Coordinates of C-alpha atoms in Angstrom, one line a residue:
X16 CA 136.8 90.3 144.8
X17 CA 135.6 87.4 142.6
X18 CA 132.0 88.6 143.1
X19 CA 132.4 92.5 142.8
X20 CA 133.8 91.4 139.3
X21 CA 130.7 89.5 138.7
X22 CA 128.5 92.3 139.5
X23 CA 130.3 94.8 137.3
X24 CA 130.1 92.6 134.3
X25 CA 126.8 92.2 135.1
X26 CA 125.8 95.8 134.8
X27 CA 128.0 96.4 131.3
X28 CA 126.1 94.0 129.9
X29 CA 122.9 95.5 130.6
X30 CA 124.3 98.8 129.2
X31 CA 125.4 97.3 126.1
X32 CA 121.9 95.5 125.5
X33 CA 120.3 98.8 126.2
X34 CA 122.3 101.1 123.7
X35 CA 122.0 98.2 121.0
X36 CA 118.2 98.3 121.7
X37 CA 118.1 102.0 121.0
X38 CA 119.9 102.3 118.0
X39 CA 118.4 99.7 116.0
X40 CA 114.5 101.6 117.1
X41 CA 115.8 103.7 114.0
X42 CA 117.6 102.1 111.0
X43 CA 119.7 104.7 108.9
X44 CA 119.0 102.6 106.0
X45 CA 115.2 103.6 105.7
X46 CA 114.4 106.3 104.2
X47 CA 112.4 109.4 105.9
X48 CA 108.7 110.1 103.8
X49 CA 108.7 113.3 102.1
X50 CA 105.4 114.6 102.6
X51 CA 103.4 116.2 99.8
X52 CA 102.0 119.9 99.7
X53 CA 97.9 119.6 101.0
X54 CA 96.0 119.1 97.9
X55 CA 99.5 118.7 95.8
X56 CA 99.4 114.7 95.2
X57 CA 102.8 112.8 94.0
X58 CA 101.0 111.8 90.8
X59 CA 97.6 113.4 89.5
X60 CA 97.4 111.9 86.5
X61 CA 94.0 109.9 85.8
X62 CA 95.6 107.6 83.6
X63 CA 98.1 106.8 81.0
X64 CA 98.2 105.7 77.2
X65 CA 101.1 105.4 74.4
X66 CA 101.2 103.9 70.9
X67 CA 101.2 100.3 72.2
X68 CA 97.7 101.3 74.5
X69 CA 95.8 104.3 72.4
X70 CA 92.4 104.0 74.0
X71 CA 91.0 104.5 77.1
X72 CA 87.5 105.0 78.6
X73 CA 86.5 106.9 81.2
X74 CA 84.3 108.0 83.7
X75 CA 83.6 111.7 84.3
X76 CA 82.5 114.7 86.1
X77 CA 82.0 118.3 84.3
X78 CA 84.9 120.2 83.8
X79 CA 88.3 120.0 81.8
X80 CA 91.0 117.4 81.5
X81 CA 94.6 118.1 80.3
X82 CA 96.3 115.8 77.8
X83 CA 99.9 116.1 78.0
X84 CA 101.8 113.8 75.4
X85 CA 105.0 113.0 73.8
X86 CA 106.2 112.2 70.6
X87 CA 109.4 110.6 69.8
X88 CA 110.0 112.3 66.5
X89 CA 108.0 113.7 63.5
X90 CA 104.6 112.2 62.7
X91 CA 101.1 112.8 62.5
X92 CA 99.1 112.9 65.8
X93 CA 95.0 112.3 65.7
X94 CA 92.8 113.0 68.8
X95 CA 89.1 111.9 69.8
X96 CA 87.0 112.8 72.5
X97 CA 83.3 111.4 72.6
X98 CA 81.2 110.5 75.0
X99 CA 79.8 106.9 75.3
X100 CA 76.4 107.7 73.9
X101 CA 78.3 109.5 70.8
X102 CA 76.4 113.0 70.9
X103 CA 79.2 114.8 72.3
X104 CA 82.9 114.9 70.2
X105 CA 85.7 116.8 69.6
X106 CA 88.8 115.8 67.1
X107 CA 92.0 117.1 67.0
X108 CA 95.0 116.5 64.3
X109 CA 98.7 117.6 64.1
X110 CA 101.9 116.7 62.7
X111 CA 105.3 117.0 64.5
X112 CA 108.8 117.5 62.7
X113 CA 110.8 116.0 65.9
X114 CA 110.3 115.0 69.3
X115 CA 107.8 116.9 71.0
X116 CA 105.9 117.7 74.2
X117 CA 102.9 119.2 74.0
X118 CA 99.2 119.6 76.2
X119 CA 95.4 120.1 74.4
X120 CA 92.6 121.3 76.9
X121 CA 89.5 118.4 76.4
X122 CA 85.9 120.0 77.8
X123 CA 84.0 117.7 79.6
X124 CA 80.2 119.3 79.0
X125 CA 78.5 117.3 81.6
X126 CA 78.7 114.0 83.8
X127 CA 78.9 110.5 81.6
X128 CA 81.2 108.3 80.1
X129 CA 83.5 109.3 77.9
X130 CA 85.9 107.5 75.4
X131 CA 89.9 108.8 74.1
X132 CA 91.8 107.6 71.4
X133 CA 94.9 108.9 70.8
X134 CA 96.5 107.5 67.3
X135 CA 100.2 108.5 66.0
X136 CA 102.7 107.2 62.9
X137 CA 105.1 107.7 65.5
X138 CA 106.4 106.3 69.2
X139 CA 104.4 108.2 71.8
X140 CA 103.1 108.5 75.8
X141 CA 100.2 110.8 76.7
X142 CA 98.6 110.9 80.5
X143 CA 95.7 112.3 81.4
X144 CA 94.8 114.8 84.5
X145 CA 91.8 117.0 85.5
X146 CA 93.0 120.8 84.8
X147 CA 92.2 123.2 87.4
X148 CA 92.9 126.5 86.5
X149 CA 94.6 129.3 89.4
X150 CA 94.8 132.1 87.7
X151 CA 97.4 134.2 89.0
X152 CA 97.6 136.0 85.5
X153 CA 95.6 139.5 84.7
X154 CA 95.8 141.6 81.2
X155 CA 97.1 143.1 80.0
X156 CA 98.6 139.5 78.7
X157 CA 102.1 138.5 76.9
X158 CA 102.2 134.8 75.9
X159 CA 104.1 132.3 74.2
X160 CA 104.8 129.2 73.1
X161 CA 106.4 126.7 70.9
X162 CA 103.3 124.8 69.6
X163 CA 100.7 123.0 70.5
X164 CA 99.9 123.7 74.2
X165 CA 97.9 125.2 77.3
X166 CA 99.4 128.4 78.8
X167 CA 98.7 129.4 82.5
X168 CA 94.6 130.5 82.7
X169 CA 94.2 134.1 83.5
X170 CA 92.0 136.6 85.2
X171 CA 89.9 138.8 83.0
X172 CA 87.2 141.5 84.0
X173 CA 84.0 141.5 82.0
X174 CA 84.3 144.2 78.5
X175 CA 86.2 144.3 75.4
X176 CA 89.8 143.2 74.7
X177 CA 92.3 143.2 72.1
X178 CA 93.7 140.0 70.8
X179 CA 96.8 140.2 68.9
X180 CA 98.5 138.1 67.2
X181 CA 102.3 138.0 65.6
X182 CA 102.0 135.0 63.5
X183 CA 99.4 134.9 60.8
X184 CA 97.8 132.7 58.0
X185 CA 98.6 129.3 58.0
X186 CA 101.5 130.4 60.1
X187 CA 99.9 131.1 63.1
X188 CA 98.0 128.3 65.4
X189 CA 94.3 127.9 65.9
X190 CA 93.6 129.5 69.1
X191 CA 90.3 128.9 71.4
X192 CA 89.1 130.7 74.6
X193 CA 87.2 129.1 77.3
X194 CA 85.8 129.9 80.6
X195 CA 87.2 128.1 83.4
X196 CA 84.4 125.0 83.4
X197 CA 85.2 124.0 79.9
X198 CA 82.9 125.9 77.9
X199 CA 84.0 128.3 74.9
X200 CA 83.4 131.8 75.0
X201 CA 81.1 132.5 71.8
X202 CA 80.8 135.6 69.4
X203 CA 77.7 137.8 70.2
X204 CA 75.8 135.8 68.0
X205 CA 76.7 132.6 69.4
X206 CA 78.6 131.1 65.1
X207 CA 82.1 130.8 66.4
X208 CA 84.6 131.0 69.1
X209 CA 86.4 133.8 70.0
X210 CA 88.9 134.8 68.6
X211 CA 88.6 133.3 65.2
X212 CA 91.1 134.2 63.0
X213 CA 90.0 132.5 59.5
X214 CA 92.9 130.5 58.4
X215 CA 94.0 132.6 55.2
X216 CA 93.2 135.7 57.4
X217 CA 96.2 138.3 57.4
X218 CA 94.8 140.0 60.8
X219 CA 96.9 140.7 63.4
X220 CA 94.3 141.2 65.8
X221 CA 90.7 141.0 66.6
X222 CA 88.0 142.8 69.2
X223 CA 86.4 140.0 71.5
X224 CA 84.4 140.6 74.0
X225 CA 84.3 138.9 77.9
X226 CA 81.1 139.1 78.9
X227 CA 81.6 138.3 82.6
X228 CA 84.9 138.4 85.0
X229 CA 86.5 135.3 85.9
X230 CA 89.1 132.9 84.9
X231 CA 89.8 132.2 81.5
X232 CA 91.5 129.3 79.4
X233 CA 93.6 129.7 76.3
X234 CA 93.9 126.7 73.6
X235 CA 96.7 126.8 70.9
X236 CA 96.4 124.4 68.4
X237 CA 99.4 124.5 65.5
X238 CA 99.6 122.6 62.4
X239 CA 103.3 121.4 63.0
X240 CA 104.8 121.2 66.2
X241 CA 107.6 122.9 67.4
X242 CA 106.6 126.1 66.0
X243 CA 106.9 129.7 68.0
X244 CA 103.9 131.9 68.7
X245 CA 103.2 135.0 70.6
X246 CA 99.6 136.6 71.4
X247 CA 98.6 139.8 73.5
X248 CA 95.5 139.8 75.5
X249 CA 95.2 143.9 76.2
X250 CA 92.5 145.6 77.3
X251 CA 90.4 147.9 75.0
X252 CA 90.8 151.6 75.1
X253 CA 87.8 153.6 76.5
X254 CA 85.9 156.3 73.7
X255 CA 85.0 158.9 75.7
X256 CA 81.4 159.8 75.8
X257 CA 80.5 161.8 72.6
X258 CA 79.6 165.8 73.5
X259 CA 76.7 168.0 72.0
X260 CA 77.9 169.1 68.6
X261 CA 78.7 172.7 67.6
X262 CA 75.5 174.8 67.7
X263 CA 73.8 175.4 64.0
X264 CA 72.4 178.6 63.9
X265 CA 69.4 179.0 62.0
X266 CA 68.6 181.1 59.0
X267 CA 68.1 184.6 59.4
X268 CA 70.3 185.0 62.8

């Protein structure tokens, strides 16, 4: 009797040390890993900067990066982008009236290193991130905005379209197309980029030309920050092909 007892406590132990084994392979304090979309990482910014850390060097590919910043509250913002050797730049200034977030497009014309500084009267963060454009977008085009920022790129065919603007004079933003890679779509005569609206100009729209289908970028630059604006991107109507002319008779008939 005394032994069959022995036996049986024998095997409940080795139940017990199983089932404590098993449940402890798995602790329900631990967290499970969300995996991230293929080509989607957690963080994709290149790097960081704010008031207290305003410059930042860097060393890059062709292309475009994205600067997305923050201000606190109103102040005036000042931006420059040069390459290491100093033959490339480009300079940006803005004011904000209140806290603000905001993006600026910065072309990166060829490999080499490149320097930022980012300088503010004001608390502010900024990060940087390459900018790869998915166009899901096609004109004809509706876009807004509330200052200083980079809408979604868009698809456009090669030809002629209408840009229109609501907003004009110094009311209206600075605005800047590019292709995909970072460069700026020119005029014809390669003197400005398109659109260019002067800054007194009271034009609500102008004729540009795309001279070859792909994706597009558009860069808004306003003078104080928030501030609504609203373009159109349509395509050009068609003239159809001119006809002979009436038939002049000639004298005598």
């Amino acid at each position: 009797m005394k032994y069959a007892f022995f036996i049986l406590l024998l095997i409940a132990a080795v139940i017990l040390t199983c089932g404590c084994t098993q449940q402890s392979a798995v602790s329900p304090t631990e967290p499970t890993p969300t995996p991230t979309a293929a080509g989607q990482p957690a963080d994709a910014a290149l790097a960081r900067l704010s008031d207290s850390s305003p410059n930042l060097a860097l060393s890059l590919d062709a292309g475009v990066l994205l600067l997305s910043f923050h201000t606190d509250g109103a102040q005036k913002m000042d931006i420059g982008f040069t390459d290491a050797s100093n033959v490339y730049g480009a300079g940006y200034d803005f004011s904000t009236t209140g806290p603000f977030n905001g993006s600026l497009v910065l072309p990166v014309p060829q490999k080499e290193d490149y320097l930022l500084n980012v300088s503010g009267t004001g608390a502010w963060t900024a990060s940087v991130s390459r900018f790869e454009p998915d166009a899901v977008l096609r004109a004809p085009l509706n876009l807004s905005g509330d200052g200083t920022e980079v809408p979604p790129a868009f698809y456009l065919e090669e030809g002629q379209y209408i840009f229109e603007r609501n907003e004009t004079g110094v009311s209206s933003p600075l605005y800047e197309l590019l292709y995909a890679n970072g460069s700026y779509v020119m005029d014809a005569n390669n003197t400005y980029v398109e659109p260019r609206f002067p800054e007194f100009s009271p034009e609500t729209f102008r004729i540009v030309t795309i001279p070859q289908s792909g994706e597009y970028i558009l860069s808004v630059l306003a003078r104080d920050n928030p501030s609504n604006w609203t373009v159109s991107i349509l395509p050009a109507p068609t003239l159809p092909p001119l006809g002979p002319g009436p038939e002049i008779p000639e004298k005598g008939e």
